[in-house]
Short mmCIF file of C-alpha atoms in Angstrom, two decimals:
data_model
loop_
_atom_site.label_atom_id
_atom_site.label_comp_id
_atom_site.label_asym_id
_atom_site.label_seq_id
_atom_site.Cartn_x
_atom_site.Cartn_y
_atom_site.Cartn_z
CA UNK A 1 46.27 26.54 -77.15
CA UNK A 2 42.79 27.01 -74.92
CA UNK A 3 42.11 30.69 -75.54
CA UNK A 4 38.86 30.48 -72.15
CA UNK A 5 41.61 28.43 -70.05
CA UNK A 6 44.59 30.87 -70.89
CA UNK A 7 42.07 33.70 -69.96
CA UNK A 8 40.85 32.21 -66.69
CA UNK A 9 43.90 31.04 -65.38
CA UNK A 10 45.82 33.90 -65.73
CA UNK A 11 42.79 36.19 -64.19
CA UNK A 12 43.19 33.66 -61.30
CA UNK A 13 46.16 33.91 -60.40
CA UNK A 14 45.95 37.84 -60.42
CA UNK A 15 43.73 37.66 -58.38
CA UNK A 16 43.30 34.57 -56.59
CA UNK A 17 43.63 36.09 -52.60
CA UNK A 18 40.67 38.66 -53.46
CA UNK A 19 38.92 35.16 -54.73
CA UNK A 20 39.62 33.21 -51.82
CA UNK A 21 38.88 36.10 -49.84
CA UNK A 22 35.75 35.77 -51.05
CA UNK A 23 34.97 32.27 -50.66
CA UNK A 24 35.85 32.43 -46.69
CA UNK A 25 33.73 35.41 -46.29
CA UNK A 26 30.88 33.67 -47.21
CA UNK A 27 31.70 30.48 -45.85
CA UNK A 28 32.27 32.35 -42.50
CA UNK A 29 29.15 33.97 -42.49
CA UNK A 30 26.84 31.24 -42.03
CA UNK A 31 24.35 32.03 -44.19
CA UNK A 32 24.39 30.57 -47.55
CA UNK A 33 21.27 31.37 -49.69
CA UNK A 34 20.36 34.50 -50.76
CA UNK A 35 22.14 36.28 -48.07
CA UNK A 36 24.14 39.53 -47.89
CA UNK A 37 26.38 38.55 -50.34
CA UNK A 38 23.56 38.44 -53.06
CA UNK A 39 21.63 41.37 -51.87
CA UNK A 40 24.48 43.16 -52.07
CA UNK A 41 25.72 42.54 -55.37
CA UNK A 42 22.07 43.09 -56.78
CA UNK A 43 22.11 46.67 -55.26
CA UNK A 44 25.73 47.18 -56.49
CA UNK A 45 24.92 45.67 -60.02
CA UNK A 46 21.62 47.77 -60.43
CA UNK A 47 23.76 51.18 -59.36
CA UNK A 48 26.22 50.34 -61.48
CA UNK A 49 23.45 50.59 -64.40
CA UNK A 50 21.69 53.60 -62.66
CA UNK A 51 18.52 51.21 -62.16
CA UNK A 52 16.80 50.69 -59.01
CA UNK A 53 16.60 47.16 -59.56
CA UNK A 54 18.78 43.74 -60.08
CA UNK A 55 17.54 40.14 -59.42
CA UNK A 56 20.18 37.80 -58.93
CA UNK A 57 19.52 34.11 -60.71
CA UNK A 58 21.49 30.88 -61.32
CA UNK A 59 22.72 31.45 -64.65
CA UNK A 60 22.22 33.65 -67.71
CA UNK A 61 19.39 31.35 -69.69
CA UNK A 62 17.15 31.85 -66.63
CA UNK A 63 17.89 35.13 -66.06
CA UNK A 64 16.48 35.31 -70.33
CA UNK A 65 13.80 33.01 -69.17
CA UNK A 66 12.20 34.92 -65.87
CA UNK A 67 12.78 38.13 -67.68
CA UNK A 68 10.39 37.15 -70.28
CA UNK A 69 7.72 35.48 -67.89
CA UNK A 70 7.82 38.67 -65.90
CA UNK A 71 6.55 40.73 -68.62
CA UNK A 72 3.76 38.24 -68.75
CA UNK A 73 5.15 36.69 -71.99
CA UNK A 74 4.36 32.87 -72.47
CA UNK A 75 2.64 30.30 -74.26
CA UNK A 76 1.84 31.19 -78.00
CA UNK A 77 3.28 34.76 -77.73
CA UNK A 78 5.54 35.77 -80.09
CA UNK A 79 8.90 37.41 -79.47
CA UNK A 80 10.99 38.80 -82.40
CA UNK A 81 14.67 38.33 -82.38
CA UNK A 82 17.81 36.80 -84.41
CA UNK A 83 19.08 33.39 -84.90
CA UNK A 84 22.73 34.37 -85.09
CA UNK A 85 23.65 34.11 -81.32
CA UNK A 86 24.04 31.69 -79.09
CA UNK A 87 21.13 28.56 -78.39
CA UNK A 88 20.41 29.88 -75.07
CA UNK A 89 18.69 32.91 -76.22
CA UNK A 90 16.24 31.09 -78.28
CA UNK A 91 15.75 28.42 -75.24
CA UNK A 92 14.83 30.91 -72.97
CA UNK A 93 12.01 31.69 -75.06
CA UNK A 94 11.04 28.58 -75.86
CA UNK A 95 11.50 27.81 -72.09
CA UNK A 96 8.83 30.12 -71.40
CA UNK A 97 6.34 29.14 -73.62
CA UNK A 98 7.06 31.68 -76.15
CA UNK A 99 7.28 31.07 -80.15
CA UNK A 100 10.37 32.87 -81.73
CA UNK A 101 10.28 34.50 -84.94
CA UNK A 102 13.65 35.27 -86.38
CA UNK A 103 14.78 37.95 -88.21
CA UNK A 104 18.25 38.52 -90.11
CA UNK A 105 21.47 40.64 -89.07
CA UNK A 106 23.74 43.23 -90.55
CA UNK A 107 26.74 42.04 -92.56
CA UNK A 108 28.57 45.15 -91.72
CA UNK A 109 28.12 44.16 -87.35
CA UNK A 110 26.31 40.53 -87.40
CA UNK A 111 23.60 42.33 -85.36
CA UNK A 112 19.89 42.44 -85.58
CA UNK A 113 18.74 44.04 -88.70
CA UNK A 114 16.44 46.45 -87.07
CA UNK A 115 14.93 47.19 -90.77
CA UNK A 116 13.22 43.69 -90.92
CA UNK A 117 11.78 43.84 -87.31
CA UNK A 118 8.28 45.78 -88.32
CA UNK A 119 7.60 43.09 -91.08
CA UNK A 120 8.10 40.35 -88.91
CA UNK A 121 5.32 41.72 -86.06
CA UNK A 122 2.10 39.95 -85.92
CA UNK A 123 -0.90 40.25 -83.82
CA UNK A 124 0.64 37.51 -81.45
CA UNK A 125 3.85 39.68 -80.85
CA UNK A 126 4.23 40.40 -77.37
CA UNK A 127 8.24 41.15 -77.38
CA UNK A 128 11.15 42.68 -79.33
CA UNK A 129 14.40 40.50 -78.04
CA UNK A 130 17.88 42.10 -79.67
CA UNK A 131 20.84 40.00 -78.22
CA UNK A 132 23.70 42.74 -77.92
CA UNK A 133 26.34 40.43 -79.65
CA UNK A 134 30.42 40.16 -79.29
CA UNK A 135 30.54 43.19 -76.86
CA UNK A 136 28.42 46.06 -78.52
CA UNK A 137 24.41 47.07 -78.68
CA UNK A 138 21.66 46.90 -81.44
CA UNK A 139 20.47 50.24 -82.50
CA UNK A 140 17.78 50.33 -79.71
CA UNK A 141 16.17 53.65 -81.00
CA UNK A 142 13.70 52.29 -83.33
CA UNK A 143 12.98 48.80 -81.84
CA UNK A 144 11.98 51.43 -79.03
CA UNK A 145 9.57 53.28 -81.43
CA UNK A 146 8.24 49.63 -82.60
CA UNK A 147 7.45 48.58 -78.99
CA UNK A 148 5.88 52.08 -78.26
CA UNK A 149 3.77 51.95 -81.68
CA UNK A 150 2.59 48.38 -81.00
CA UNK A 151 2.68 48.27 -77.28
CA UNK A 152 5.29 45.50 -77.22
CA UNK A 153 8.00 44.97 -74.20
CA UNK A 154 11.70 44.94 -75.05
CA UNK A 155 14.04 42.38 -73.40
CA UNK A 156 17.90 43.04 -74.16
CA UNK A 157 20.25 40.08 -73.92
CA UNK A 158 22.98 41.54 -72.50
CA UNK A 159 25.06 37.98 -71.91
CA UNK A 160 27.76 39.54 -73.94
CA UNK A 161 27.90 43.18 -73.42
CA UNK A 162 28.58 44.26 -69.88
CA UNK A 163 29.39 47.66 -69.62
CA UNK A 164 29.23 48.41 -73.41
CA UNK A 165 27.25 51.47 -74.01
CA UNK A 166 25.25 53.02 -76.48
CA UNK A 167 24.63 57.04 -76.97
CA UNK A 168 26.00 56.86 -73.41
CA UNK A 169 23.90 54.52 -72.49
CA UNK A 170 25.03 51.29 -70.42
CA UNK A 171 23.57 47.90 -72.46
CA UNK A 172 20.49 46.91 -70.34
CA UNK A 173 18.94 50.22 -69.18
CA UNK A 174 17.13 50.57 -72.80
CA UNK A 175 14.45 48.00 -72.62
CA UNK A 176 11.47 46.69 -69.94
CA UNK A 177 14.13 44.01 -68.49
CA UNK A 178 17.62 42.57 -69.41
CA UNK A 179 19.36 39.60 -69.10
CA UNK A 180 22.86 38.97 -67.96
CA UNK A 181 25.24 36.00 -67.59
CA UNK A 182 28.21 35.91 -65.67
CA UNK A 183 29.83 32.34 -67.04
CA UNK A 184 33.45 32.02 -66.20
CA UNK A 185 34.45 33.69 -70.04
CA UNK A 186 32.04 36.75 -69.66
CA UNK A 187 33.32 40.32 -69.67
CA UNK A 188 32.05 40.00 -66.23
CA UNK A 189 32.58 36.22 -64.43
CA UNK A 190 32.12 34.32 -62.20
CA UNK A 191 33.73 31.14 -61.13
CA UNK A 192 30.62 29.12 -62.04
CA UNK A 193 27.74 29.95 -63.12
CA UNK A 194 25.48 32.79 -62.89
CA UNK A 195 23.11 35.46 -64.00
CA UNK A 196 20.82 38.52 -63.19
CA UNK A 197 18.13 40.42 -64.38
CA UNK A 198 17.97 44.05 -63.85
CA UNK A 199 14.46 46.68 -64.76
CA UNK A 200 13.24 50.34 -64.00
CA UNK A 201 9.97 48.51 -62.76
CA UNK A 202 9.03 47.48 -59.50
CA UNK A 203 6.70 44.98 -60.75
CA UNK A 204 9.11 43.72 -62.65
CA UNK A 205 11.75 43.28 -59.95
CA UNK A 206 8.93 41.79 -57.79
CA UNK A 207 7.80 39.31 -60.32
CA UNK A 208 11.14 38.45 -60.92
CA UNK A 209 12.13 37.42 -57.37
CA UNK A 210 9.37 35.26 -56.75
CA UNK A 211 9.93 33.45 -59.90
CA UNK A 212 13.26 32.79 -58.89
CA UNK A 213 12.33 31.53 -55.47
CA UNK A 214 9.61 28.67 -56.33
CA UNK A 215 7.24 31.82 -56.92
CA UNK A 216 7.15 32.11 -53.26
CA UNK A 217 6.99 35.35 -51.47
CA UNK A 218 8.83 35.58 -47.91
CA UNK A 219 7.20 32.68 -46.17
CA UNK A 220 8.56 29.67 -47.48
CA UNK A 221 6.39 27.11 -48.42
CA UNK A 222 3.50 29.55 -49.84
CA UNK A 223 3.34 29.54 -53.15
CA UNK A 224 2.11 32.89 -54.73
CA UNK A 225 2.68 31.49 -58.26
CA UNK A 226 4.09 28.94 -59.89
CA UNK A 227 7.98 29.55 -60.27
CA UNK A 228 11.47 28.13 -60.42
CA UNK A 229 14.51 27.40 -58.32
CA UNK A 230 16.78 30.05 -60.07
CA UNK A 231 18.64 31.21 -57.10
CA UNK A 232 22.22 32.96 -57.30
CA UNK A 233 24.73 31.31 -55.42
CA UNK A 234 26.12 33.42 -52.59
CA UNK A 235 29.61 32.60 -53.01
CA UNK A 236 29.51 33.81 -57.02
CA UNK A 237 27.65 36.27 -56.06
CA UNK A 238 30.32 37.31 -53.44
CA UNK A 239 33.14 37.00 -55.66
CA UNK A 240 30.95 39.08 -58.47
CA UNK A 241 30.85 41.95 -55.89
CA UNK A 242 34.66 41.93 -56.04
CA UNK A 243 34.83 41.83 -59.75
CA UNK A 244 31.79 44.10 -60.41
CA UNK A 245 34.81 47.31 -59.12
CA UNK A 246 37.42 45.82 -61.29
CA UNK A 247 34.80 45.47 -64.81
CA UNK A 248 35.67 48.52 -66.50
CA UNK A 249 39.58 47.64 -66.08
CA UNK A 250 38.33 44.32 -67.84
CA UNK A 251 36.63 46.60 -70.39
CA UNK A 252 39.85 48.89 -71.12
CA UNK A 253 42.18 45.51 -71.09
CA UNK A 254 40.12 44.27 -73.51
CA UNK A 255 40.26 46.86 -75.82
CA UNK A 256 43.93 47.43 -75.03
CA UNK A 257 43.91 43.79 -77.37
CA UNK A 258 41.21 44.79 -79.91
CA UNK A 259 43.50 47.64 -80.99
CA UNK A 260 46.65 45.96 -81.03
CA UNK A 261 44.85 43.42 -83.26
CA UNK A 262 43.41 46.47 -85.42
CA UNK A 263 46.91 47.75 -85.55
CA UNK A 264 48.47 44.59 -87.21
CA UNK A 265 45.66 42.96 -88.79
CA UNK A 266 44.97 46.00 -90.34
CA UNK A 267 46.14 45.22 -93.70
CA UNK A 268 45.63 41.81 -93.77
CA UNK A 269 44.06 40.75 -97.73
CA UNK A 270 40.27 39.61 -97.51
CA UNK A 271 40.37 39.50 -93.42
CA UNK A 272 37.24 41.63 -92.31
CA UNK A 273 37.56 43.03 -88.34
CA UNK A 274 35.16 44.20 -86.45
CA UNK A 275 32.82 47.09 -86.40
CA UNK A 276 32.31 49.88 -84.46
CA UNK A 277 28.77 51.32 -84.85
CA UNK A 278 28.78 54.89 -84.32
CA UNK A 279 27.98 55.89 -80.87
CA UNK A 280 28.76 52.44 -79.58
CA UNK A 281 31.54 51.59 -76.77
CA UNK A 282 32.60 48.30 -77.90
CA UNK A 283 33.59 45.50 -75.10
CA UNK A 284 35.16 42.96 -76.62
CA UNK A 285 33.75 39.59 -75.52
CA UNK A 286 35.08 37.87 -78.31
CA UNK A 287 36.95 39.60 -81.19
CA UNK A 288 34.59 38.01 -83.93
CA UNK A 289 36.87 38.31 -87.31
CA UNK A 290 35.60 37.32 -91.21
CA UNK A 291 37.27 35.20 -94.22
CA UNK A 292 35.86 33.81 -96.95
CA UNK A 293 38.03 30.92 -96.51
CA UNK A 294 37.98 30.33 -92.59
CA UNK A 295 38.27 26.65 -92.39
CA UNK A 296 40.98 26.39 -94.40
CA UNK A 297 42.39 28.94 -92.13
CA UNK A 298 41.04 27.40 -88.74
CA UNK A 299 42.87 24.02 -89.99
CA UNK A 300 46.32 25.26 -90.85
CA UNK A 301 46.13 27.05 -87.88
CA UNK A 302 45.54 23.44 -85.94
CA UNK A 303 48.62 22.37 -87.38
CA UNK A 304 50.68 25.45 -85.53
CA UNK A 305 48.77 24.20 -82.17
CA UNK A 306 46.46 27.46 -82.22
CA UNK A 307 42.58 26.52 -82.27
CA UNK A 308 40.59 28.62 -82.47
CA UNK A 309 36.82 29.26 -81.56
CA UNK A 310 33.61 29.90 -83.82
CA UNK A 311 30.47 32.29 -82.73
CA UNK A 312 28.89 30.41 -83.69
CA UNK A 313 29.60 27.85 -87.01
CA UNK A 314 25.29 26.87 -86.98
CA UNK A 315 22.37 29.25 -86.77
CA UNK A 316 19.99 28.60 -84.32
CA UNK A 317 17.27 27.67 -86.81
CA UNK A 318 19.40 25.60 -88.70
CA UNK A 319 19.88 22.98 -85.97
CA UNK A 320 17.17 20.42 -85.37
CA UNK A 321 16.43 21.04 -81.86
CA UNK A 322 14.39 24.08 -83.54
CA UNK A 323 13.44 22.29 -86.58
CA UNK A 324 9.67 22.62 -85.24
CA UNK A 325 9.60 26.01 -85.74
CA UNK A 326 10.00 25.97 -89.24
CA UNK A 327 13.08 27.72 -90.43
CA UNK A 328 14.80 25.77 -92.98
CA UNK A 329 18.16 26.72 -94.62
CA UNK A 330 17.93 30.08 -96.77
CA UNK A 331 15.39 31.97 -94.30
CA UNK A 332 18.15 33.68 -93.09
CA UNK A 333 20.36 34.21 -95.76
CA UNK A 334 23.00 37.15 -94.41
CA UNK A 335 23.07 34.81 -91.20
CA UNK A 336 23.78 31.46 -92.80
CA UNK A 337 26.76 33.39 -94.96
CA UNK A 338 28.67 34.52 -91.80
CA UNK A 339 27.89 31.17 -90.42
CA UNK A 340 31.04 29.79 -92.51
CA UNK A 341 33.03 32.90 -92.90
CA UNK A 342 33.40 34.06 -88.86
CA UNK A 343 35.69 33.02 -86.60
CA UNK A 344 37.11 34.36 -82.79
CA UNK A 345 40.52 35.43 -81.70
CA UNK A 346 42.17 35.34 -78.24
CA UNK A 347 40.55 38.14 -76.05
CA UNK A 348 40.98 38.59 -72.72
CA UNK A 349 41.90 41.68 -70.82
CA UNK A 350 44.91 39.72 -69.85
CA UNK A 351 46.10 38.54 -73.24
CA UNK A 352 49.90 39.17 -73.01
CA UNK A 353 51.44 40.64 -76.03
CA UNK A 354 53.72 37.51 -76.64
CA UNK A 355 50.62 35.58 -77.00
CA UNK A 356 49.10 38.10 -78.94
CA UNK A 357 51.44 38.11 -81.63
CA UNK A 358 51.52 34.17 -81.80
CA UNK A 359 48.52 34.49 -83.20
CA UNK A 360 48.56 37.55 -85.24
CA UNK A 361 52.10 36.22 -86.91
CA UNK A 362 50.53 32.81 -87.18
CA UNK A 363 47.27 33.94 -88.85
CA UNK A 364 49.16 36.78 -91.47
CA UNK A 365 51.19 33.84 -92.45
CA UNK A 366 48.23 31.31 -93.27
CA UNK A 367 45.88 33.71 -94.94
CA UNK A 368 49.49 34.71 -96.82
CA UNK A 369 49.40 31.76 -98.33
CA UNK A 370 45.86 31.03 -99.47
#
């Protein structure tokens, strides 16, 4: 059982004419590079957020990376942020020159311990990075009153949280700039990949368009600074437009399954589900669940043809791509620990209950028998 290609196909065929719809549209219009399609999702995206501006790139990494060069963040600045999250975030820094400096997360949400951020600030901080993880924010208040105190920016990855919102907020209107993807598997996808960046400032939003476009601006061929080929394809961008009306039916699907799973998981011996921080609106990207014994768990359930994913089984700064930048095993304690207890279940707005309880039955069962 593939929980992504359950998810995706049966999206698909749901709606596969709006899709296709979509396709021929752009096809038929004979312009296929930043065209209407793109222009008008950015204006659609940013209204959605109640910003003036979106920037449309190739996929979510970038959209990370040219939101961080944009702010003028690069080589040997220092941007504060967590290891438990996906490699991208901490390539995008890297990417741009940037040296990350990690601090821990919360066992009670497996998000950024906002409590260790003013330790870890240094003269060479130019950047507070919280990655809004499994579908609901960081605390923003008081990274907000750290950036204000130390004139830092504040870059939200938002790669997992579209449309979650905190204190009424929407995830991405809280910071300088934020970062979205829109991979196939996001609360918001595409059918390939892409990304965006969306900010209050029209410096920003300026910056970030000619970084995306060789760092030209208008004329092609003139170079205004150096820059990247980061473009948003038209046709996901098209087909993003058509989504973008349907995401907060993704949103309420998706917690249509995170209750049902709360409802019969419930009571389930030494299984921990998830959070809900006070005053957040929880998405549901992935419904991130904890056992002290998880791969004993994960491998019985293998033998009932249910596999299961992991987000994620090795902290950033325990792999040795990152081994340069000095974290060795035990920096982040609270991190590594979840590292071997935290494992994903199906979600997708489309989950049918059938499926639902294949799992649920399957799991009770297994952790029954530990």
């Amino acid at each position: 059982m593939t929980t992504h290609v359950w998810g995706y196909l049966s999206e698909y065929e749901k709606e596969k004419d709006d899709i296709l719809d979509a396709v021929q549209t752009v096809f038929s219009s004979g312009k296929l590079v930043l065209g209407e399609s793109v222009s008008g999702f950015e204006a659609e995206f940013a209204a959605y957020h109640g910003l003036p501006h979106a920037t449309g790139v190739d996929n979510g990494t970038n959209a990370l990376k040219l939101a961080i060069e944009a702010l003028g963040i690069g080589p040997g600045d220092e941007v504060v942020t967590v290891s438990n999250t996906a490699a991208p975030t901490v390539l995008a820094i890297t990417g741009a020159g940037a040296v990350p400096v990690f601090v821990d997360v919360r066992e009670s949400d497996f998000l950024m311990d906002t409590d260790q951020v003013a330790a870890a600030i240094t003269p060479r901080t130019k950047a507070i990075l919280p990655v809004h993880l499994y579908g609901q924010c960081v605390d923003m208040a008081p990274l907000r009153a750290l950036a204000d105190q130390h004139g830092l920016k504040v870059v939200e990855d938002c790669a997992q949280a579209h449309g979650a919102r905190h204190h009424g907020q929407v995830a991405g209107t809280m910071s300088d700039a934020a970062a979205f993807s829109f991979y196939p598997t996001k609360v918001l996808g595409a059918y390939g990949d892409g990304g965006a960046v969306i900010t209050a400032d029209e410096r920003t939003d300026h910056a970030l368009k000619q970084l995306r476009y060789y760092g030209m601006e208008k004329v092609y061929y003139v170079v205004r600074t150096p820059g990247h080929n980061s473009r948003l394809d038209e046709v996901q961008a098209e087909i993003l437009r058509r989504k973008l009306g349907r995401l907060d039916d993704y949103i309420a699907g998706r917690n249509a399954v995170a209750r049902r799973y709360e409802e019969r998981l419930g009571d389930v011996s030494g299984l921990r589900l998830p959070a809900t921080n006070p005053g957040n609106t929880h998405v549901y990207y992935v419904y991130v669940v904890r056992h002290p014994q998880r791969d004993a768990i994960i491998e019985a359930l293998k033998e009932r043809d249910i596999s299961l994913n992991i987000s994620y089984p090795w902290p950033v700064h325990t792999m040795s791509g990152f081994a340069h930048l000095g974290w060795g095993e035990g920096s982040l304690p609270v991190t590594e620990r979840l590292a071997g207890e935290i494992f994903s279940l199906p979600m997708y707005p489309s989950l049918a209950e059938t499926e639902q309880d294949h799992v649920i039955d399957a799991l009770r069962d297994v952790v029954a028998s530990l």
